[in-house]
Coordinates of C-alpha atoms in Angstrom, one line a residue:
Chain A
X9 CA 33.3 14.7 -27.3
X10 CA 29.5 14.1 -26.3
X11 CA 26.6 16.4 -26.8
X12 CA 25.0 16.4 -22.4
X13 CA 21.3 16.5 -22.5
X14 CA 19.4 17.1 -19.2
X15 CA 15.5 17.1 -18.1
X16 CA 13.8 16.4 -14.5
X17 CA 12.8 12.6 -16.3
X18 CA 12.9 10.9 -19.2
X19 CA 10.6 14.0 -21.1
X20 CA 13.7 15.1 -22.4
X21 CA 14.1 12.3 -24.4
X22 CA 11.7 14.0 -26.9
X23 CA 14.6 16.4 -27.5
X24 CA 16.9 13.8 -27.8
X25 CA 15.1 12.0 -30.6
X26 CA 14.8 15.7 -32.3
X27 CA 18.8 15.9 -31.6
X28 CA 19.0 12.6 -33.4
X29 CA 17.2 13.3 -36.3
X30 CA 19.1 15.9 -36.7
X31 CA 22.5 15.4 -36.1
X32 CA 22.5 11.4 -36.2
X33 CA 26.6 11.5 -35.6
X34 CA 27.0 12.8 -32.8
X35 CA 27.5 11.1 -29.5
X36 CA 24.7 12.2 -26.6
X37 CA 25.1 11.5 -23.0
X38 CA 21.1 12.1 -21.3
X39 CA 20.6 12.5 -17.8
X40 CA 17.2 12.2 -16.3
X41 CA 16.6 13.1 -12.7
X42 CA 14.2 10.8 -12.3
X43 CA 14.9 11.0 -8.6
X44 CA 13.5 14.4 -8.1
X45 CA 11.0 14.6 -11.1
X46 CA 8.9 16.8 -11.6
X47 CA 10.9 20.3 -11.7
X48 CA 7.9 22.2 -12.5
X49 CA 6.4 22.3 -8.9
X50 CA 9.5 23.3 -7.5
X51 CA 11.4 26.8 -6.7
X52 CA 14.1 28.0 -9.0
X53 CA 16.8 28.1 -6.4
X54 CA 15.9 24.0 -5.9
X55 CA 16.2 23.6 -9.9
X56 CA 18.8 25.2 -9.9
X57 CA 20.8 23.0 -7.4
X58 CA 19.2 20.2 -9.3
X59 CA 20.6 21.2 -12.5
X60 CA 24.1 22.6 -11.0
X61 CA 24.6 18.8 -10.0
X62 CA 23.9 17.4 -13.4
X63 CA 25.8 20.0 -15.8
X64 CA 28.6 18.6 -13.4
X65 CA 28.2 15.3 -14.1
X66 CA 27.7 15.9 -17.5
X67 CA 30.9 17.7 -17.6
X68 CA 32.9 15.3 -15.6
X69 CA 31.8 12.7 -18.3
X70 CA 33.3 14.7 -20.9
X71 CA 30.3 16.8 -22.4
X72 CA 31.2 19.8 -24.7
X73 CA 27.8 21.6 -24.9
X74 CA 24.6 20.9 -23.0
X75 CA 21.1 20.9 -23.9
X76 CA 19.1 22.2 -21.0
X77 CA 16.1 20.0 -22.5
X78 CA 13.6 20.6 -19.7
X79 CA 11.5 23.6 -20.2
X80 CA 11.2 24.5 -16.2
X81 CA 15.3 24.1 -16.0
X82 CA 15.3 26.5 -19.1
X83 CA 13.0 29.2 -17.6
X84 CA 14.3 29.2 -13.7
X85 CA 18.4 28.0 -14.3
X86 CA 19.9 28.6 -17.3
X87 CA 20.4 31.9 -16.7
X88 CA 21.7 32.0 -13.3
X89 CA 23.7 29.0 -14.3
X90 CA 25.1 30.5 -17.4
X91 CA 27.6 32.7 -15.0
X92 CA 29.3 29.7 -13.3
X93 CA 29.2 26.6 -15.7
X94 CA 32.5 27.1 -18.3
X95 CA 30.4 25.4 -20.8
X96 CA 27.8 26.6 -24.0
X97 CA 24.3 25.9 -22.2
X98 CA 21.2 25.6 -24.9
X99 CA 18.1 26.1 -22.8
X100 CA 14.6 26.0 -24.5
X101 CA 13.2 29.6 -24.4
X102 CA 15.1 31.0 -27.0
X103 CA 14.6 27.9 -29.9
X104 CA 11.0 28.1 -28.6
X105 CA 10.7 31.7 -29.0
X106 CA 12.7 32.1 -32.4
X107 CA 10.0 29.6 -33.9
X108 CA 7.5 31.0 -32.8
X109 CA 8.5 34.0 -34.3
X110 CA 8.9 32.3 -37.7
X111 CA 5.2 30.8 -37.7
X112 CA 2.9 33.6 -36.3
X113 CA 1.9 36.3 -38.2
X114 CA 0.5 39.1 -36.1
X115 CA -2.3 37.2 -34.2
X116 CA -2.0 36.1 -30.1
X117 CA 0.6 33.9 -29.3
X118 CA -0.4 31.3 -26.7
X119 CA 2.2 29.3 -24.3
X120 CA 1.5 26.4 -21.9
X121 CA 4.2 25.0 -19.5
X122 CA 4.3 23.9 -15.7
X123 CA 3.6 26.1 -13.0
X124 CA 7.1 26.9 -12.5
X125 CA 7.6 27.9 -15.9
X126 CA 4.2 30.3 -16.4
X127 CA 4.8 31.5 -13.1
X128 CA 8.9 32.9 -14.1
X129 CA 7.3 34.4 -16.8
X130 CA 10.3 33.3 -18.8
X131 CA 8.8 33.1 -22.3
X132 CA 6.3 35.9 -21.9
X133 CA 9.0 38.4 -21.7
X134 CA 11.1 37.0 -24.6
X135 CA 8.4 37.3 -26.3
X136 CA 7.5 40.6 -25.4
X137 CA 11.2 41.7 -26.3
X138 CA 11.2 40.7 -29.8
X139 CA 7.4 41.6 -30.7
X140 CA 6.2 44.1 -27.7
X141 CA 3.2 44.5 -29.9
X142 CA 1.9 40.8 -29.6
X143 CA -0.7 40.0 -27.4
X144 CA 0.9 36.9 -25.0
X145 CA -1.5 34.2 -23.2
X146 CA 0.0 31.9 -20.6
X147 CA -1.2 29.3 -19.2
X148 CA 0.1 26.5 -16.3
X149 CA -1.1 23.3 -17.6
X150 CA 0.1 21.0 -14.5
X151 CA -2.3 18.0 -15.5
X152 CA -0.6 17.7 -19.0
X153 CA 2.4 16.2 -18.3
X154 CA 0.8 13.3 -15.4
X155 CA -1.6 12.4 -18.4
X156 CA 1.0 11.6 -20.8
X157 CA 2.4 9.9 -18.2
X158 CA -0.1 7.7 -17.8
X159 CA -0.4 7.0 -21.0
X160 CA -3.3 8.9 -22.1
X161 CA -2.2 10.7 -25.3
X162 CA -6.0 10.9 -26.4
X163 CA -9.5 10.6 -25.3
X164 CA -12.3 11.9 -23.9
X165 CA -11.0 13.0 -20.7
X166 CA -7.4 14.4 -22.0
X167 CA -9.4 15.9 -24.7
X168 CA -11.6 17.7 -22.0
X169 CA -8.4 18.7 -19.8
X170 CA -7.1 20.4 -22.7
X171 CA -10.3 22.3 -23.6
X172 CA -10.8 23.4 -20.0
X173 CA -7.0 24.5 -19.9
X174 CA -6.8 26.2 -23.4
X175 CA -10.7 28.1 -23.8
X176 CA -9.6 31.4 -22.7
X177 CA -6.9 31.4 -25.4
X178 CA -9.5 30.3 -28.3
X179 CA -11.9 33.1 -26.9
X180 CA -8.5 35.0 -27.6
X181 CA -8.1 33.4 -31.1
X182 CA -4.3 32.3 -31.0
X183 CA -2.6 31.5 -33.9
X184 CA 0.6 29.8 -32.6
X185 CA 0.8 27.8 -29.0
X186 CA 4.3 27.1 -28.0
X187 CA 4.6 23.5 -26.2
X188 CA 7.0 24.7 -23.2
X189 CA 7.2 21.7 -22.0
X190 CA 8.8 18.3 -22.9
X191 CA 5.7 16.0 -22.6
X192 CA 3.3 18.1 -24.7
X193 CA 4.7 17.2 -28.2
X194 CA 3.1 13.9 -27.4
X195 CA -0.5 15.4 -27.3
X196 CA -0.4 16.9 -30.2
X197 CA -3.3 15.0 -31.7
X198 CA -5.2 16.3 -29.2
X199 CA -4.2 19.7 -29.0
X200 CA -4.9 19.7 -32.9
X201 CA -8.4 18.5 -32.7
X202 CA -9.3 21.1 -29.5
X203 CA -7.4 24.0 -31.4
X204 CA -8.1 22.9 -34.9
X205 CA -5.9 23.5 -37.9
X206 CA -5.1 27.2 -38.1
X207 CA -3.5 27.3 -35.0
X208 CA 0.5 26.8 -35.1
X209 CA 1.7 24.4 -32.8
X210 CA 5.5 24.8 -31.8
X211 CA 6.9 21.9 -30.5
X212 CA 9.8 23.1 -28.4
X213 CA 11.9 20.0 -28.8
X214 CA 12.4 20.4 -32.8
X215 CA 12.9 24.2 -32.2
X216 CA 15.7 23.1 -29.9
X217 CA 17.1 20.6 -32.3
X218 CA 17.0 23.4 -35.2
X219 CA 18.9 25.8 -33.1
X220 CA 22.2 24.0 -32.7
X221 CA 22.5 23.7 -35.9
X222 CA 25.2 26.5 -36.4
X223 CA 27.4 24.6 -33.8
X224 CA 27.0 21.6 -34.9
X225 CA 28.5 19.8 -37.8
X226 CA 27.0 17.2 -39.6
X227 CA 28.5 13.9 -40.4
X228 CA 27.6 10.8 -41.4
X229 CA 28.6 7.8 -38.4
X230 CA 26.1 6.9 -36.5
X231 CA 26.6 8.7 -32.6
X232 CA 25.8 6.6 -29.2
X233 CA 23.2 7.6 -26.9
X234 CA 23.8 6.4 -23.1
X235 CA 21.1 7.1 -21.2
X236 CA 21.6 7.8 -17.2
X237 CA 18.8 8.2 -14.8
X238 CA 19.0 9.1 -11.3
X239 CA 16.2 6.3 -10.1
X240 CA 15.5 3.1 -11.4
X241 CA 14.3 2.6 -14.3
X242 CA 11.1 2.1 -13.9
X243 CA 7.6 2.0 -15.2
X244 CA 6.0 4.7 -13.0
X245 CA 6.8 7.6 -15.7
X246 CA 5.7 6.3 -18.8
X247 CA 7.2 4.3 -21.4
X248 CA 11.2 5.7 -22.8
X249 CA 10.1 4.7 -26.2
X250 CA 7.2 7.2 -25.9
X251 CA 9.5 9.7 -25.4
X252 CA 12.8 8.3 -27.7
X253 CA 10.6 6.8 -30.5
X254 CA 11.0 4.0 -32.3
X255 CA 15.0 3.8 -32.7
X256 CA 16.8 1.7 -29.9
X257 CA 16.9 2.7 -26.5
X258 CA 20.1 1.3 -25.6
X259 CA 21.7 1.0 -22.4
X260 CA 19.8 2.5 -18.9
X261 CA 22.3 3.1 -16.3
X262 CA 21.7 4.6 -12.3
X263 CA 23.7 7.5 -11.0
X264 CA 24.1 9.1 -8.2
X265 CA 24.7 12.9 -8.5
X266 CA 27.2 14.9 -6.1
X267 CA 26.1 17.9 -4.1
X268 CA 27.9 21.0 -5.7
X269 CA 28.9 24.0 -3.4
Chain B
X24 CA 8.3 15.5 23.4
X25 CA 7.0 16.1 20.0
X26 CA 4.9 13.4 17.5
X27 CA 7.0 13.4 14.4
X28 CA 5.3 13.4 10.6
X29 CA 6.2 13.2 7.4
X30 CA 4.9 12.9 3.6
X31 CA 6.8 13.7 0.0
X32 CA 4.7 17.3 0.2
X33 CA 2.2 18.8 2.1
X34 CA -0.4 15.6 1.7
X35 CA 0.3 14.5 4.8
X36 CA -1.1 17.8 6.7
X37 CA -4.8 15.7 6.1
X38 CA -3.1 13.0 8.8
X39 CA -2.1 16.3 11.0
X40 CA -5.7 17.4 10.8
X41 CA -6.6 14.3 12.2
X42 CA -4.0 14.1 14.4
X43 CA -4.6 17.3 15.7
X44 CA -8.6 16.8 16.3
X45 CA -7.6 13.2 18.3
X46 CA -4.5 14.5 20.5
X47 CA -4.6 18.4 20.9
X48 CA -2.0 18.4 23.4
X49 CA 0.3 16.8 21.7
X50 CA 3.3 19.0 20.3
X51 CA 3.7 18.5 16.3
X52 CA 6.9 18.3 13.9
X53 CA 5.9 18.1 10.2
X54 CA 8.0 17.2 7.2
X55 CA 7.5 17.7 3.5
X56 CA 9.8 16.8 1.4
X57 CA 8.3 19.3 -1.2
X58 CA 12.1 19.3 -2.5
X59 CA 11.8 15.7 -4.2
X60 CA 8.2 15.6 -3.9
X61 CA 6.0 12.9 -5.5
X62 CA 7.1 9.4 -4.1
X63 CA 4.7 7.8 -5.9
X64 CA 6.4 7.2 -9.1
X65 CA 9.7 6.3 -7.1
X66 CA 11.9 3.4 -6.8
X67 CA 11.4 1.3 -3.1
X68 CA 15.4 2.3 -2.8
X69 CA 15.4 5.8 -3.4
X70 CA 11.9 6.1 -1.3
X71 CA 13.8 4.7 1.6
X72 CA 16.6 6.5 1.1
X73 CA 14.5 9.9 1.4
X74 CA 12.7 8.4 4.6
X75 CA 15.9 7.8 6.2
X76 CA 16.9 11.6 6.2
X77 CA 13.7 12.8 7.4
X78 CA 13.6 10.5 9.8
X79 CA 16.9 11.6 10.9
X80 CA 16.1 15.0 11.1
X81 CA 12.8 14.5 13.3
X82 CA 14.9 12.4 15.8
X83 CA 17.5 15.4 16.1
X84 CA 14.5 17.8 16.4
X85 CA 13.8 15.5 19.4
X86 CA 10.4 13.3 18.4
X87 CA 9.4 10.3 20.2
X88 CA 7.3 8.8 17.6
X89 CA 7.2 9.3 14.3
X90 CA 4.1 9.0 11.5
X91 CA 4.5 8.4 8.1
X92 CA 2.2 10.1 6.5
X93 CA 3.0 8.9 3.5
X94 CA 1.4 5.8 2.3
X95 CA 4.1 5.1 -0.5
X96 CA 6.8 5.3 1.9
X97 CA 4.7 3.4 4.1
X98 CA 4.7 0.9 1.3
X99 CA 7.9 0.8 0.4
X100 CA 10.2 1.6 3.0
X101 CA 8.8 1.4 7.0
X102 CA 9.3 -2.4 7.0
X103 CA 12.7 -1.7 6.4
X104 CA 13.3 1.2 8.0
X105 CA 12.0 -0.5 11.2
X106 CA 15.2 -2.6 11.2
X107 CA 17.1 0.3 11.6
X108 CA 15.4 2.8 13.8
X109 CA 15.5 3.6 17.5
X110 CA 12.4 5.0 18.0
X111 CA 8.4 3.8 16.6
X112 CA 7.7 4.1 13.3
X113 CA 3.6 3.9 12.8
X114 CA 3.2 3.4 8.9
X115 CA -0.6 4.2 7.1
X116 CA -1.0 0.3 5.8
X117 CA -1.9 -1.6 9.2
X118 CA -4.4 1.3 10.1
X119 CA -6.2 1.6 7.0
X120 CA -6.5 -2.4 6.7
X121 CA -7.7 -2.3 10.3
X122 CA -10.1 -0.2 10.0
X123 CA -11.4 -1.8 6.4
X124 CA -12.1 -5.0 8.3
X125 CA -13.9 -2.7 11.1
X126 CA -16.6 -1.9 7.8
X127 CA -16.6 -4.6 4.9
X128 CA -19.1 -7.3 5.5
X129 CA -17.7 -10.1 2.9
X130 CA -17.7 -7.9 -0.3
X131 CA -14.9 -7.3 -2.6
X132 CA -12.6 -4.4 -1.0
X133 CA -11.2 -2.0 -3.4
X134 CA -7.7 0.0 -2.3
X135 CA -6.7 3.1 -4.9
X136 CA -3.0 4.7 -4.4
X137 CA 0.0 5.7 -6.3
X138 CA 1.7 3.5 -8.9
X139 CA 4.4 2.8 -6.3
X140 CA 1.8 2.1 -3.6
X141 CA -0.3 -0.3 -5.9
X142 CA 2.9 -1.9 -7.7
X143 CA 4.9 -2.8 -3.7
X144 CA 1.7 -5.0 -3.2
X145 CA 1.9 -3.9 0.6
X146 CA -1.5 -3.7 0.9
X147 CA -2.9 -7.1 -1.2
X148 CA -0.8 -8.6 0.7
X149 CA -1.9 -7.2 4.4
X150 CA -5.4 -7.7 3.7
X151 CA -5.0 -11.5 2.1
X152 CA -3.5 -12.0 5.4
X153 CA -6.0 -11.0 7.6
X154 CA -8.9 -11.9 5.1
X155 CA -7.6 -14.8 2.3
X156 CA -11.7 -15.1 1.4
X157 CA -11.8 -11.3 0.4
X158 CA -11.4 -10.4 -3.5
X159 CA -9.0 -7.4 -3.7
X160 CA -9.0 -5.0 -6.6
X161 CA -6.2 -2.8 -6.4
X162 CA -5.5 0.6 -9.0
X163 CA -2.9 2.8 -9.3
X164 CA -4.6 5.9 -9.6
X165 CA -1.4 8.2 -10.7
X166 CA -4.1 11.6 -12.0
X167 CA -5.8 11.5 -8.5
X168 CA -2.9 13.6 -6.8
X169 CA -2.2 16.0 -9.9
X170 CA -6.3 16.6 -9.9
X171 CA -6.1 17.1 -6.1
X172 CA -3.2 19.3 -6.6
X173 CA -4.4 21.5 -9.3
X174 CA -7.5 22.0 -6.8
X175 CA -9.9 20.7 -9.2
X176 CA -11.6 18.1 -6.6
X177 CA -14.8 18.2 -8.2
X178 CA -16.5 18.8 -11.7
X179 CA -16.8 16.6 -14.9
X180 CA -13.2 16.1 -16.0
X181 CA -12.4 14.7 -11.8
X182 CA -15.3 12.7 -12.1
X183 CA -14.5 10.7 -15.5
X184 CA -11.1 10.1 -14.6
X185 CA -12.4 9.0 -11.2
X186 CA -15.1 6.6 -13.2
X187 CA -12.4 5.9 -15.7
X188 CA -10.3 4.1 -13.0
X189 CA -13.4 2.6 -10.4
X190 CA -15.2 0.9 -13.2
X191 CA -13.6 -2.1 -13.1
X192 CA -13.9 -2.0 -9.1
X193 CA -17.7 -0.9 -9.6
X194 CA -17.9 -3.9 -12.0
X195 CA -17.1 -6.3 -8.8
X196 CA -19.7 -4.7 -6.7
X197 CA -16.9 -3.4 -3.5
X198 CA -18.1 -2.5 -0.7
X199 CA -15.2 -0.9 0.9
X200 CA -12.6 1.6 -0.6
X201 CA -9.3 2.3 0.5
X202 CA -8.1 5.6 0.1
X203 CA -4.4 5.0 0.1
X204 CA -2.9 8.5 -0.4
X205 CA -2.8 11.0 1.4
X206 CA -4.0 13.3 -1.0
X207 CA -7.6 10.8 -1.8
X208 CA -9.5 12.3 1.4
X209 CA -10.1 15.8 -0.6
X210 CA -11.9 13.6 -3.2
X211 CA -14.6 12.2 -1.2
X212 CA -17.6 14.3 -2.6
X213 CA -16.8 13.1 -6.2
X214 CA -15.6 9.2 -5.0
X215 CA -19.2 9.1 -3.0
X216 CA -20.8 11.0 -6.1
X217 CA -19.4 8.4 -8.6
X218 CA -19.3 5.0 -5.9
X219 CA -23.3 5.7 -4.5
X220 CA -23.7 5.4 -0.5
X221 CA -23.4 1.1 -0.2
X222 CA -19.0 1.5 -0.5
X223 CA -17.6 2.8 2.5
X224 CA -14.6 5.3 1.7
X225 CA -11.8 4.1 4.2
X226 CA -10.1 7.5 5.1
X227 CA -6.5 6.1 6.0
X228 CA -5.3 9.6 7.4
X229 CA -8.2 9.2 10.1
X230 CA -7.7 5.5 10.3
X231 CA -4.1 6.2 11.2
X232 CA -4.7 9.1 13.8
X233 CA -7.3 6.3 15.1
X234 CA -4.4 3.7 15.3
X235 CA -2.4 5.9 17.9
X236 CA -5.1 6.2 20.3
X237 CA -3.1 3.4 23.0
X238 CA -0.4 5.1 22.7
X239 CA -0.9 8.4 23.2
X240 CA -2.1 10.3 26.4
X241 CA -5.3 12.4 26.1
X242 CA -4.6 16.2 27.5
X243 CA -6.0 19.1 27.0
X244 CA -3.3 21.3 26.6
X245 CA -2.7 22.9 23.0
X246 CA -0.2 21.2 21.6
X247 CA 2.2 23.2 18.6
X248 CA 2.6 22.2 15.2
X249 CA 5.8 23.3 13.1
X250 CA 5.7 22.4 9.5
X251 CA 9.5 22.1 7.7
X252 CA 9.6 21.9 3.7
X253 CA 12.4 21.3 2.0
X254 CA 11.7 23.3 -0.8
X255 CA 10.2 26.9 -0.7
X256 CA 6.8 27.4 0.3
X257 CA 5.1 27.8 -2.7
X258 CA 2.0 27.6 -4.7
X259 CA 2.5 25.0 -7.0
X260 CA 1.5 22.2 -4.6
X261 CA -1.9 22.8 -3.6
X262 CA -3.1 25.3 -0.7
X263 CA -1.9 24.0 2.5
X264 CA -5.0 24.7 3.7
X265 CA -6.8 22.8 1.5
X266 CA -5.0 19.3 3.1
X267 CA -4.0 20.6 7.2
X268 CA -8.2 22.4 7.7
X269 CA -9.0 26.0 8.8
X270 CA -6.8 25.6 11.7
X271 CA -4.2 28.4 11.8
X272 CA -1.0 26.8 9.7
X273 CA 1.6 28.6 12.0
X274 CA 5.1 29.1 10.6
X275 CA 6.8 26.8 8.1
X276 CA 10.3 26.7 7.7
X277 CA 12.6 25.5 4.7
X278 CA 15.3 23.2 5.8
X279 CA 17.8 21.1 3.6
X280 CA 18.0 17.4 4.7
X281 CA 21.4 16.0 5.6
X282 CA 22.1 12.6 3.7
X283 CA 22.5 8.9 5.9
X284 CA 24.7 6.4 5.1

């Protein structure tokens, strides 16, 4: 049976490759609702709805396990969801938390998401549960994810987004930032030349990966990826390979996804 | 009977405003689709789709007329929709071309929008029509919206992406720009900053309002606006009033959109 992996677009591809990587035998169905992207402008009751319709889907088509691989899904759904859906949900919070945990020593933690994300405070009290004593700095990043988008991974101007978005943490001195959203992995060069290198980056997407690793087995065949999106593929939300890497992309198919009551 | 509106989000409220200031009297029904919202990195299919329902809904809630506010739907999906539709459908393309030819002399004319807006062509193509002699220069500007969004509409990282994308444009000497999104007008200061006085900023939400004038009465009754989301009300979109002007904003309702076939 396939591993489901969900996110608003094709960001969750980035925890797809991580999934990959790490369990290269295993079978992954990815839904992107490219339709309705972006989730993190949205209220949790809509991504909830959103996501209701695609754990169904993903279901239907035979999926044992889901990744919730979108960071606003994770924060405003999972746990609502969690009631109702008969099957294990991952979301990101936790894996993003738990390595956190394992790189920061005692110093300020820092975490940048979308609006919706920041705003449901989702990581800053799982955070605050396991180390009440750390000092916590959100932050909504909403330009991030556009810029990757468009293709800017680096620059002058992505460079000066970030530092704009990320001074009051440095005037905090952070030692970890957790990427709570899909699309930042791909700014890391950035992010490491703002922050320098003392600062821990955690990219939410690996920490994912790593935490299924007590579910999963590991064998050696090589799993499918099928890859469904809810628009056309198209070329208005960056490149798949950004996202996927450098292995094979496979086949794109169109859905359309059921209203659930 | 009331004028009916619509845009992906709240964008659309800067055609209202100008709506509003032309025909006072007239009664208002506003749509955002805040729900699915941006269009501008949609498929022409799914765009259509969307502007089918909404249209729907505006023609149950009794308007006459109907405005889309929206100039990637207006892009993509009024020529169609036109087929289709009992009642007038006035798109943002043949206003803002109009009233381009109403200030460019022979210069190149510039036209900035979405990716979906600049990738449909729609308007290249309606100003080759009226003007084969002109050189177009047409760019997706995809940040513009997110900038607009996030509320930073001026200061050094809006103006380099703004100079980032223009250059080429400023290269070819226009003399005319074509604000083709809704969300552009809120960028003037930093477009004029960046362009000098000589290029005329073509304000297609004011352009459009201008385009109604034959058909609609002048009266000097107050007319009432009602503004519908299909999401929640929320923050993560930009201030309403930022887009619809001091006037008073009124009530906004959430409604769920029924789908066509």
């Amino acid at each position: 049976m396939p591993l489901g992996v969900f996110d608003s677009g094709v960001g969750g591809l980035t925890v797809v490759r991580a999934l990959r990587a790490a369990f290269p035998s295993r079978d992954i169905l990815y839904v992107g609702d490219t339709a309705r992207v972006p989730y993190g402008n949205k209220s949790a009751e809509t991504v909830t709805m959103y996501s209701r319709e695609i754990i169904h889907f993903l279901k239907k088509n035979g999926a044992d396990r889901i990744v919730v691989a979108c960071n606003t899904a994770s924060a405003l759904a999972v746990e609502k969801l969690r009631e109702s859906v008969s099957v294990p949900l991952h979301g990101m919070i936790e894996s993003g938390v738990q390595a956190a945990l394992e790189v920061a020593g005692s110093g300020p933690v820092g975490v940048i998401g979308t609006a919706a994300t920041i705003a449901s405070g989702a990581y800053q009290t799982a955070l605050s549960q396991v180390r009440p004593d750390w000092e916590i700095l959100a932050q909504a990043t909403p330009l991030l994810a556009p810029l990757v988008e468009e293709s800017w991974l680096q620059g002058e101007v992505t460079e000066k987004v970030v530092r704009r978005y990320l001074e009051p943490m440095m005037r905090e001195k952070i030692r970890v930032l957790v990427l709570a959203c899909t699309h930042y992995p791909l700014l890391k060069g950035v992010l490491r030349k703002v922050l320098g290198s003392e600062v821990a980056l955690v990219d939410s997407s690996e920490a994912c990966a790593k935490s299924l690793e007590s579910t999963e087995a590991k064998v050696v065949e090589k799993g499918e990826l099928k890859i469904y999106l809810t628009d056309e593929p198209g070329p208005f939300f960056g490149r798949v390979e950004n996202f996927l890497g450098s292995g094979s992309v496979g086949s794109i198919q169109r859905i359309a996804l059921e209203p659930v009551v």
